[in-house]
PDB file of C-alpha atoms in Angstrom:
ATOM      1  CA  UNK V   1     -59.084 -18.656  13.294  1.00 41.00           C
ATOM      2  CA  UNK V   2     -61.636 -15.912  13.990  1.00 40.00           C
ATOM      3  CA  UNK V   3     -61.173 -16.287  17.768  1.00 43.00           C
ATOM      4  CA  UNK V   4     -57.381 -16.176  17.435  1.00 44.00           C
ATOM      5  CA  UNK V   5     -57.541 -13.048  15.239  1.00 41.00           C
ATOM      6  CA  UNK V   6     -59.869 -11.291  17.685  1.00 42.00           C
ATOM      7  CA  UNK V   7     -57.459 -12.094  20.537  1.00 46.00           C
ATOM      8  CA  UNK V   8     -54.502 -10.697  18.594  1.00 46.00           C
ATOM      9  CA  UNK V   9     -56.346  -7.506  17.680  1.00 46.00           C
ATOM     10  CA  UNK V  10     -57.281  -6.901  21.316  1.00 50.00           C
ATOM     11  CA  UNK V  11     -53.663  -6.658  22.449  1.00 72.00           C
ATOM     12  CA  UNK V  12     -53.027  -3.106  21.180  1.00 85.00           C
ATOM     13  CA  UNK V  13     -55.528  -0.287  21.826  1.00 91.00           C
ATOM     14  CA  UNK V  14     -56.609   1.911  18.934  1.00 93.00           C
ATOM     15  CA  UNK V  15     -57.503   5.568  18.600  1.00 93.00           C
ATOM     16  CA  UNK V  16     -59.928   7.074  16.120  1.00 94.00           C
ATOM     17  CA  UNK V  17     -58.470   9.431  13.553  1.00 94.00           C
ATOM     18  CA  UNK V  18     -61.080  10.741  11.110  1.00 91.00           C
ATOM     19  CA  UNK V  19     -62.877   7.402  11.310  1.00 90.00           C
ATOM     20  CA  UNK V  20     -59.711   5.347  10.804  1.00 93.00           C
ATOM     21  CA  UNK V  21     -58.744   3.164  13.759  1.00 94.00           C
ATOM     22  CA  UNK V  22     -54.995   3.621  14.324  1.00 96.00           C
ATOM     23  CA  UNK V  23     -52.990   1.489  16.741  1.00 97.00           C
ATOM     24  CA  UNK V  24     -51.962   3.627  19.699  1.00 96.00           C
ATOM     25  CA  UNK V  25     -48.330   2.582  19.690  1.00 96.00           C
ATOM     26  CA  UNK V  26     -45.051   4.236  18.749  1.00 95.00           C
ATOM     27  CA  UNK V  27     -42.139   2.893  16.736  1.00 95.00           C
ATOM     28  CA  UNK V  28     -40.025   1.030  19.298  1.00 96.00           C
ATOM     29  CA  UNK V  29     -42.891  -0.737  21.094  1.00 96.00           C
ATOM     30  CA  UNK V  30     -44.435  -1.588  17.709  1.00 97.00           C
ATOM     31  CA  UNK V  31     -41.230  -3.296  16.588  1.00 97.00           C
ATOM     32  CA  UNK V  32     -40.986  -5.079  19.927  1.00 96.00           C
ATOM     33  CA  UNK V  33     -44.604  -6.265  19.681  1.00 96.00           C
ATOM     34  CA  UNK V  34     -44.010  -7.634  16.186  1.00 97.00           C
ATOM     35  CA  UNK V  35     -40.853  -9.426  17.296  1.00 97.00           C
ATOM     36  CA  UNK V  36     -42.637 -10.843  20.345  1.00 96.00           C
ATOM     37  CA  UNK V  37     -45.308 -12.660  18.336  1.00 95.00           C
ATOM     38  CA  UNK V  38     -45.083 -16.437  18.365  1.00 95.00           C
ATOM     39  CA  UNK V  39     -43.484 -17.342  14.997  1.00 93.00           C
ATOM     40  CA  UNK V  40     -45.889 -20.284  14.742  1.00 93.00           C
ATOM     41  CA  UNK V  41     -48.977 -18.168  15.366  1.00 95.00           C
ATOM     42  CA  UNK V  42     -51.503 -17.734  12.599  1.00 96.00           C
ATOM     43  CA  UNK V  43     -50.698 -15.083  10.026  1.00 97.00           C
ATOM     44  CA  UNK V  44     -51.390 -11.486  11.100  1.00 97.00           C
ATOM     45  CA  UNK V  45     -50.341  -8.384   9.236  1.00 98.00           C
ATOM     46  CA  UNK V  46     -49.321  -4.775   9.733  1.00 98.00           C
ATOM     47  CA  UNK V  47     -50.311  -1.773   7.609  1.00 98.00           C
ATOM     48  CA  UNK V  48     -48.727   1.677   7.723  1.00 96.00           C
ATOM     49  CA  UNK V  49     -51.189   4.362   6.583  1.00 94.00           C
ATOM     50  CA  UNK V  50     -49.638   7.537   5.232  1.00 92.00           C
ATOM     51  CA  UNK V  51     -51.306  10.514   3.564  1.00 91.00           C
ATOM     52  CA  UNK V  52     -51.612   8.663   0.249  1.00 92.00           C
ATOM     53  CA  UNK V  53     -53.392   5.739   1.902  1.00 94.00           C
ATOM     54  CA  UNK V  54     -55.782   8.014   3.765  1.00 93.00           C
ATOM     55  CA  UNK V  55     -56.691   9.914   0.616  1.00 93.00           C
ATOM     56  CA  UNK V  56     -57.364   6.606  -1.141  1.00 94.00           C
ATOM     57  CA  UNK V  57     -59.671   5.538   1.677  1.00 93.00           C
ATOM     58  CA  UNK V  58     -61.485   8.870   1.617  1.00 91.00           C
ATOM     59  CA  UNK V  59     -62.103   8.616  -2.135  1.00 91.00           C
ATOM     60  CA  UNK V  60     -63.702   5.206  -1.757  1.00 90.00           C
ATOM     61  CA  UNK V  61     -61.766   1.930  -2.003  1.00 93.00           C
ATOM     62  CA  UNK V  62     -63.829  -0.904  -0.489  1.00 95.00           C
ATOM     63  CA  UNK V  63     -61.228  -3.658  -0.895  1.00 97.00           C
ATOM     64  CA  UNK V  64     -58.486  -1.426   0.494  1.00 96.00           C
ATOM     65  CA  UNK V  65     -60.715  -0.545   3.439  1.00 96.00           C
ATOM     66  CA  UNK V  66     -61.401  -4.238   3.989  1.00 97.00           C
ATOM     67  CA  UNK V  67     -57.653  -4.887   4.062  1.00 97.00           C
ATOM     68  CA  UNK V  68     -57.288  -2.226   6.741  1.00 96.00           C
ATOM     69  CA  UNK V  69     -60.144  -3.711   8.742  1.00 95.00           C
ATOM     70  CA  UNK V  70     -58.318  -7.043   8.957  1.00 96.00           C
ATOM     71  CA  UNK V  71     -54.924  -5.668  10.021  1.00 97.00           C
ATOM     72  CA  UNK V  72     -53.443  -6.531  13.393  1.00 97.00           C
ATOM     73  CA  UNK V  73     -51.525  -3.233  13.661  1.00 97.00           C
ATOM     74  CA  UNK V  74     -52.428  -0.003  11.841  1.00 97.00           C
ATOM     75  CA  UNK V  75     -49.324   2.086  12.404  1.00 97.00           C
ATOM     76  CA  UNK V  76     -49.267   5.852  12.007  1.00 94.00           C
ATOM     77  CA  UNK V  77     -46.917   6.641   9.114  1.00 91.00           C
ATOM     78  CA  UNK V  78     -46.112  10.070   7.771  1.00 80.00           C
ATOM     79  CA  UNK V  79     -44.985  13.178   9.599  1.00 82.00           C
ATOM     80  CA  UNK V  80     -47.183  15.334   7.359  1.00 83.00           C
ATOM     81  CA  UNK V  81     -50.380  13.738   8.649  1.00 90.00           C
ATOM     82  CA  UNK V  82     -49.178  13.940  12.254  1.00 90.00           C
ATOM     83  CA  UNK V  83     -48.234  17.593  11.895  1.00 88.00           C
ATOM     84  CA  UNK V  84     -51.540  18.580  10.241  1.00 90.00           C
ATOM     85  CA  UNK V  85     -53.463  16.580  12.831  1.00 92.00           C
ATOM     86  CA  UNK V  86     -51.789  18.373  15.722  1.00 92.00           C
ATOM     87  CA  UNK V  87     -51.977  21.857  14.172  1.00 93.00           C
ATOM     88  CA  UNK V  88     -55.514  21.714  12.790  1.00 94.00           C
ATOM     89  CA  UNK V  89     -57.334  19.144  14.915  1.00 93.00           C
ATOM     90  CA  UNK V  90     -55.304  19.332  18.106  1.00 92.00           C
ATOM     91  CA  UNK V  91     -54.984  15.551  17.995  1.00 93.00           C
ATOM     92  CA  UNK V  92     -51.614  13.934  18.649  1.00 92.00           C
ATOM     93  CA  UNK V  93     -50.930  10.735  16.712  1.00 94.00           C
ATOM     94  CA  UNK V  94     -48.383   8.008  17.459  1.00 95.00           C
ATOM     95  CA  UNK V  95     -45.173   7.840  15.439  1.00 91.00           C
ATOM     96  CA  UNK V  96     -44.456   4.468  13.851  1.00 94.00           C
ATOM     97  CA  UNK V  97     -43.549   4.810  10.190  1.00 92.00           C
ATOM     98  CA  UNK V  98     -42.988   1.662   8.166  1.00 94.00           C
ATOM     99  CA  UNK V  99     -39.393   2.654   7.440  1.00 93.00           C
ATOM    100  CA  UNK V 100     -38.603   3.266  11.114  1.00 94.00           C
ATOM    101  CA  UNK V 101     -40.267   0.072  12.320  1.00 97.00           C
ATOM    102  CA  UNK V 102     -38.470  -1.949   9.633  1.00 97.00           C
ATOM    103  CA  UNK V 103     -35.165  -0.394  10.659  1.00 96.00           C
ATOM    104  CA  UNK V 104     -35.775  -1.215  14.339  1.00 97.00           C
ATOM    105  CA  UNK V 105     -36.658  -4.798  13.472  1.00 98.00           C
ATOM    106  CA  UNK V 106     -33.463  -5.378  11.509  1.00 98.00           C
ATOM    107  CA  UNK V 107     -31.208  -3.458  13.878  1.00 97.00           C
ATOM    108  CA  UNK V 108     -32.534  -4.827  17.156  1.00 97.00           C
ATOM    109  CA  UNK V 109     -34.784  -7.853  16.763  1.00 98.00           C
ATOM    110  CA  UNK V 110     -34.295  -9.992  13.653  1.00 98.00           C
ATOM    111  CA  UNK V 111     -31.640 -12.633  14.239  1.00 98.00           C
ATOM    112  CA  UNK V 112     -29.512 -14.103  11.439  1.00 98.00           C
ATOM    113  CA  UNK V 113     -31.298 -17.453  11.694  1.00 97.00           C
ATOM    114  CA  UNK V 114     -34.838 -16.030  11.726  1.00 98.00           C
ATOM    115  CA  UNK V 115     -36.959 -17.100   8.768  1.00 98.00           C
ATOM    116  CA  UNK V 116     -37.675 -14.112   6.514  1.00 98.00           C
ATOM    117  CA  UNK V 117     -39.739 -13.984   3.337  1.00 98.00           C
ATOM    118  CA  UNK V 118     -39.701 -11.011   0.959  1.00 98.00           C
ATOM    119  CA  UNK V 119     -42.551 -10.694  -1.519  1.00 98.00           C
ATOM    120  CA  UNK V 120     -41.197  -8.350  -4.185  1.00 97.00           C
ATOM    121  CA  UNK V 121     -37.784  -6.728  -4.454  1.00 96.00           C
ATOM    122  CA  UNK V 122     -34.926  -7.838  -6.668  1.00 96.00           C
ATOM    123  CA  UNK V 123     -31.663  -9.774  -6.522  1.00 97.00           C
ATOM    124  CA  UNK V 124     -29.647  -6.778  -5.380  1.00 97.00           C
ATOM    125  CA  UNK V 125     -31.966  -6.195  -2.414  1.00 98.00           C
ATOM    126  CA  UNK V 126     -31.729  -9.827  -1.375  1.00 98.00           C
ATOM    127  CA  UNK V 127     -27.943  -9.781  -1.645  1.00 98.00           C
ATOM    128  CA  UNK V 128     -27.733  -6.695   0.592  1.00 98.00           C
ATOM    129  CA  UNK V 129     -30.087  -8.169   3.189  1.00 98.00           C
ATOM    130  CA  UNK V 130     -27.923 -11.289   3.364  1.00 98.00           C
ATOM    131  CA  UNK V 131     -24.661  -9.337   3.447  1.00 98.00           C
ATOM    132  CA  UNK V 132     -25.635  -6.659   5.959  1.00 98.00           C
ATOM    133  CA  UNK V 133     -27.732  -8.740   8.345  1.00 98.00           C
ATOM    134  CA  UNK V 134     -26.159 -12.179   7.765  1.00 98.00           C
ATOM    135  CA  UNK V 135     -29.547 -13.757   7.139  1.00 98.00           C
ATOM    136  CA  UNK V 136     -29.325 -17.496   6.625  1.00 97.00           C
ATOM    137  CA  UNK V 137     -33.028 -18.295   6.126  1.00 98.00           C
ATOM    138  CA  UNK V 138     -34.065 -15.614   3.634  1.00 98.00           C
ATOM    139  CA  UNK V 139     -36.412 -16.350   0.752  1.00 97.00           C
ATOM    140  CA  UNK V 140     -38.075 -14.331  -1.976  1.00 98.00           C
ATOM    141  CA  UNK V 141     -41.078 -14.489  -4.250  1.00 98.00           C
ATOM    142  CA  UNK V 142     -41.553 -11.916  -7.006  1.00 97.00           C
ATOM    143  CA  UNK V 143     -45.062 -11.982  -8.460  1.00 97.00           C
ATOM    144  CA  UNK V 144     -45.434 -10.606 -11.994  1.00 96.00           C
ATOM    145  CA  UNK V 145     -46.484  -7.007 -12.594  1.00 94.00           C
ATOM    146  CA  UNK V 146     -50.232  -6.563 -12.291  1.00 95.00           C
ATOM    147  CA  UNK V 147     -50.622  -9.848 -10.419  1.00 97.00           C
ATOM    148  CA  UNK V 148     -53.210  -8.396  -8.042  1.00 97.00           C
ATOM    149  CA  UNK V 149     -55.731  -8.181 -10.915  1.00 96.00           C
ATOM    150  CA  UNK V 150     -55.397 -11.896 -11.683  1.00 98.00           C
ATOM    151  CA  UNK V 151     -56.987 -14.142  -9.018  1.00 97.00           C
ATOM    152  CA  UNK V 152     -54.887 -17.115 -10.151  1.00 97.00           C
ATOM    153  CA  UNK V 153     -51.644 -15.184  -9.658  1.00 98.00           C
ATOM    154  CA  UNK V 154     -52.803 -13.923  -6.282  1.00 98.00           C
ATOM    155  CA  UNK V 155     -53.672 -17.462  -5.218  1.00 98.00           C
ATOM    156  CA  UNK V 156     -50.267 -18.666  -6.403  1.00 97.00           C
ATOM    157  CA  UNK V 157     -48.536 -15.990  -4.315  1.00 98.00           C
ATOM    158  CA  UNK V 158     -50.625 -16.912  -1.278  1.00 98.00           C
ATOM    159  CA  UNK V 159     -49.622 -20.554  -1.718  1.00 98.00           C
ATOM    160  CA  UNK V 160     -45.929 -19.636  -1.862  1.00 97.00           C
ATOM    161  CA  UNK V 161     -46.208 -17.777   1.453  1.00 97.00           C
ATOM    162  CA  UNK V 162     -48.078 -20.710   3.020  1.00 97.00           C
ATOM    163  CA  UNK V 163     -45.634 -23.287   1.680  1.00 96.00           C
ATOM    164  CA  UNK V 164     -42.543 -21.539   3.081  1.00 95.00           C
ATOM    165  CA  UNK V 165     -43.400 -20.480   6.645  1.00 94.00           C
ATOM    166  CA  UNK V 166     -41.537 -17.391   7.822  1.00 97.00           C
ATOM    167  CA  UNK V 167     -41.474 -15.435  11.040  1.00 98.00           C
ATOM    168  CA  UNK V 168     -41.406 -12.165   9.096  1.00 98.00           C
ATOM    169  CA  UNK V 169     -43.087 -11.683   5.698  1.00 98.00           C
ATOM    170  CA  UNK V 170     -42.088  -8.340   4.170  1.00 98.00           C
ATOM    171  CA  UNK V 171     -44.623  -7.495   1.457  1.00 98.00           C
ATOM    172  CA  UNK V 172     -42.994  -4.975  -0.861  1.00 97.00           C
ATOM    173  CA  UNK V 173     -45.151  -4.888  -3.988  1.00 97.00           C
ATOM    174  CA  UNK V 174     -46.482  -1.355  -3.597  1.00 94.00           C
ATOM    175  CA  UNK V 175     -49.768  -0.039  -2.292  1.00 95.00           C
ATOM    176  CA  UNK V 176     -52.596  -1.059  -2.488  1.00 96.00           C
ATOM    177  CA  UNK V 177     -51.267  -4.395  -3.778  1.00 97.00           C
ATOM    178  CA  UNK V 178     -49.410  -5.177  -0.548  1.00 98.00           C
ATOM    179  CA  UNK V 179     -52.409  -4.594   1.679  1.00 98.00           C
ATOM    180  CA  UNK V 180     -54.795  -6.512  -0.585  1.00 98.00           C
ATOM    181  CA  UNK V 181     -52.376  -9.450  -0.720  1.00 98.00           C
ATOM    182  CA  UNK V 182     -51.931  -9.463   3.058  1.00 98.00           C
ATOM    183  CA  UNK V 183     -55.687  -9.693   3.544  1.00 98.00           C
ATOM    184  CA  UNK V 184     -55.891 -12.546   1.057  1.00 98.00           C
ATOM    185  CA  UNK V 185     -53.152 -14.470   2.887  1.00 98.00           C
ATOM    186  CA  UNK V 186     -54.959 -13.973   6.194  1.00 98.00           C
ATOM    187  CA  UNK V 187     -58.316 -15.004   4.730  1.00 97.00           C
ATOM    188  CA  UNK V 188     -56.859 -18.138   3.126  1.00 97.00           C
ATOM    189  CA  UNK V 189     -55.713 -19.532   6.452  1.00 96.00           C
ATOM    190  CA  UNK V 190     -52.796 -21.893   6.912  1.00 96.00           C
ATOM    191  CA  UNK V 191     -50.032 -19.265   6.863  1.00 97.00           C
ATOM    192  CA  UNK V 192     -47.989 -18.267   9.911  1.00 96.00           C
ATOM    193  CA  UNK V 193     -45.853 -15.339  10.987  1.00 97.00           C
ATOM    194  CA  UNK V 194     -46.298 -11.594  10.666  1.00 98.00           C
ATOM    195  CA  UNK V 195     -46.786  -9.791   7.366  1.00 98.00           C
ATOM    196  CA  UNK V 196     -45.531  -6.239   7.026  1.00 98.00           C
ATOM    197  CA  UNK V 197     -46.780  -3.959   4.243  1.00 97.00           C
ATOM    198  CA  UNK V 198     -43.742  -1.713   4.227  1.00 93.00           C
ATOM    199  CA  UNK V 199     -43.406  -0.039   0.813  1.00 89.00           C
ATOM    200  CA  UNK V 200     -39.802   0.912   0.081  1.00 91.00           C
ATOM    201  CA  UNK V 201     -38.592   0.357   3.645  1.00 95.00           C
ATOM    202  CA  UNK V 202     -36.234  -2.501   2.768  1.00 97.00           C
ATOM    203  CA  UNK V 203     -34.512  -0.248   0.239  1.00 96.00           C
ATOM    204  CA  UNK V 204     -33.999   2.339   2.983  1.00 94.00           C
ATOM    205  CA  UNK V 205     -32.772  -0.116   5.612  1.00 96.00           C
ATOM    206  CA  UNK V 206     -30.173  -1.529   3.207  1.00 97.00           C
ATOM    207  CA  UNK V 207     -29.143   1.924   1.966  1.00 94.00           C
ATOM    208  CA  UNK V 208     -30.057   1.118  -1.640  1.00 94.00           C
ATOM    209  CA  UNK V 209     -32.148   4.274  -1.538  1.00 87.00           C
ATOM    210  CA  UNK V 210     -30.989   7.181   0.580  1.00 81.00           C
ATOM    211  CA  UNK V 211     -33.585   8.286   3.094  1.00 74.00           C
ATOM    212  CA  UNK V 212     -34.193  11.940   3.921  1.00 64.00           C
ATOM    213  CA  UNK V 213     -32.056  13.300   6.785  1.00 68.00           C
ATOM    214  CA  UNK V 214     -33.638  13.081  10.237  1.00 70.00           C
ATOM    215  CA  UNK V 215     -34.254  16.831  10.444  1.00 68.00           C
ATOM    216  CA  UNK V 216     -36.143  16.767   7.130  1.00 64.00           C
ATOM    217  CA  UNK V 217     -38.292  13.862   8.352  1.00 66.00           C
ATOM    218  CA  UNK V 218     -38.986  15.604  11.660  1.00 64.00           C
ATOM    219  CA  UNK V 219     -40.245  18.690   9.815  1.00 61.00           C
ATOM    220  CA  UNK V 220     -42.621  16.523   7.780  1.00 62.00           C
ATOM    221  CA  UNK V 221     -40.810  17.245   4.525  1.00 62.00           C
ATOM    222  CA  UNK V 222     -39.780  13.718   3.507  1.00 66.00           C
ATOM    223  CA  UNK V 223     -42.231  13.830   0.605  1.00 63.00           C
ATOM    224  CA  UNK V 224     -40.564  17.007  -0.627  1.00 62.00           C
ATOM    225  CA  UNK V 225     -37.161  15.342  -0.312  1.00 62.00           C
ATOM    226  CA  UNK V 226     -38.269  12.432  -2.481  1.00 65.00           C
ATOM    227  CA  UNK V 227     -39.836  14.855  -4.945  1.00 58.00           C
ATOM    228  CA  UNK V 228     -36.520  16.701  -5.209  1.00 64.00           C
ATOM    229  CA  UNK V 229     -34.604  13.475  -5.860  1.00 62.00           C
ATOM    230  CA  UNK V 230     -37.148  12.068  -8.309  1.00 66.00           C
ATOM    231  CA  UNK V 231     -39.495  14.837  -9.517  1.00 64.00           C
ATOM    232  CA  UNK V 232     -41.069  12.837 -12.330  1.00 59.00           C
ATOM    233  CA  UNK V 233     -41.711   9.737 -10.250  1.00 63.00           C
ATOM    234  CA  UNK V 234     -43.091  11.543  -7.196  1.00 62.00           C
ATOM    235  CA  UNK V 235     -44.952  14.576  -8.607  1.00 60.00           C
ATOM    236  CA  UNK V 236     -48.288  12.802  -8.896  1.00 66.00           C
ATOM    237  CA  UNK V 237     -47.841  11.000  -5.582  1.00 69.00           C
ATOM    238  CA  UNK V 238     -47.147  14.227  -3.684  1.00 66.00           C
ATOM    239  CA  UNK V 239     -49.628  16.643  -5.273  1.00 67.00           C
ATOM    240  CA  UNK V 240     -52.525  14.434  -6.376  1.00 71.00           C
ATOM    241  CA  UNK V 241     -52.361  11.375  -4.125  1.00 73.00           C
ATOM    242  CA  UNK V 242     -51.067  12.780  -0.813  1.00 83.00           C
ATOM    243  CA  UNK V 243     -51.585  16.546  -0.488  1.00 83.00           C
ATOM    244  CA  UNK V 244     -55.425  16.311  -0.550  1.00 89.00           C
ATOM    245  CA  UNK V 245     -55.167  14.988   3.028  1.00 91.00           C
ATOM    246  CA  UNK V 246     -54.872  18.641   4.081  1.00 90.00           C
ATOM    247  CA  UNK V 247     -58.335  19.403   2.710  1.00 91.00           C
ATOM    248  CA  UNK V 248     -59.752  16.274   4.345  1.00 91.00           C
ATOM    249  CA  UNK V 249     -58.375  17.331   7.735  1.00 92.00           C
ATOM    250  CA  UNK V 250     -59.609  20.926   7.335  1.00 92.00           C
ATOM    251  CA  UNK V 251     -63.109  19.708   6.441  1.00 91.00           C
ATOM    252  CA  UNK V 252     -63.078  17.422   9.476  1.00 89.00           C
ATOM    253  CA  UNK V 253     -62.090  20.390  11.653  1.00 89.00           C
ATOM    254  CA  UNK V 254     -65.250  22.187  10.587  1.00 88.00           C
ATOM    255  CA  UNK V 255     -67.609  19.274  10.880  1.00 81.00           C
ATOM    256  CA  UNK V 256     -67.079  17.385   7.620  1.00 70.00           C
ATOM    257  CA  UNK V 257     -67.012  13.628   7.190  1.00 70.00           C
ATOM    258  CA  UNK V 258     -64.040  11.568   8.242  1.00 75.00           C
ATOM    259  CA  UNK V 259     -62.038   9.223   6.034  1.00 78.00           C
ATOM    260  CA  UNK V 260     -64.279   6.225   6.657  1.00 71.00           C
ATOM    261  CA  UNK V 261     -67.445   8.259   7.174  1.00 68.00           C
ATOM    262  CA  UNK V 262     -67.994   9.127   3.534  1.00 53.00           C
ATOM    263  CA  UNK V 263     -71.379   8.867   1.890  1.00 40.00           C
ATOM    264  CA  UNK V 264     -71.999   5.888  -0.388  1.00 39.00           C
TER     265      UNK V 264
END
């Protein structure tokens, strides 16, 4: 298993961004690479770091960092981070947000008879996935709230994923739960397919939640759009969990520590 994982990881080069190794690949080739994996290959997973994730890493989250270390693809999510990186550091980052990659997969790669597992979501989401994409081999497992803090519930979820092999495993239980679960599935061995830690992306691809217009996303204002639509639900996420990335990037510009170069 270790040799196979090392071989998989070597396929896509990575670039260093503030100490975080990001896969140097944009949206369309990322989706194509995911779709090209052998469906019977050992389980590998994809993470999509945005500003919130990077702030969490910078504040110290060993298990979350470990989950990132084991990922096959670490895709650059979030126009805000890309814009700040270019303006302040002069470093261009790839563009491969979880929502865009998920959309490309469903629009161009996933066939109706492909095996798909969704960890999370609800009945309405599953109904829309079946209706819009004519999926005939779609399955779901919804772990209880707070499952990630109970090793028995985590193990049970891992066993469900192992027992029902799928080419695509969309893990939609929020961050950091999704990433921690993906690492546990990989560590357990015996699972196949590709896991994707994709947040709310399935809600966007089905239209159950309206995504920000393209021009808003291009300007890096998608967080502001979500804040406008749901101020109570997104206030903390925007101002306390995401915006501090600006200070982290400014400190790095003037010689400060990177995200994964913090002191113990």
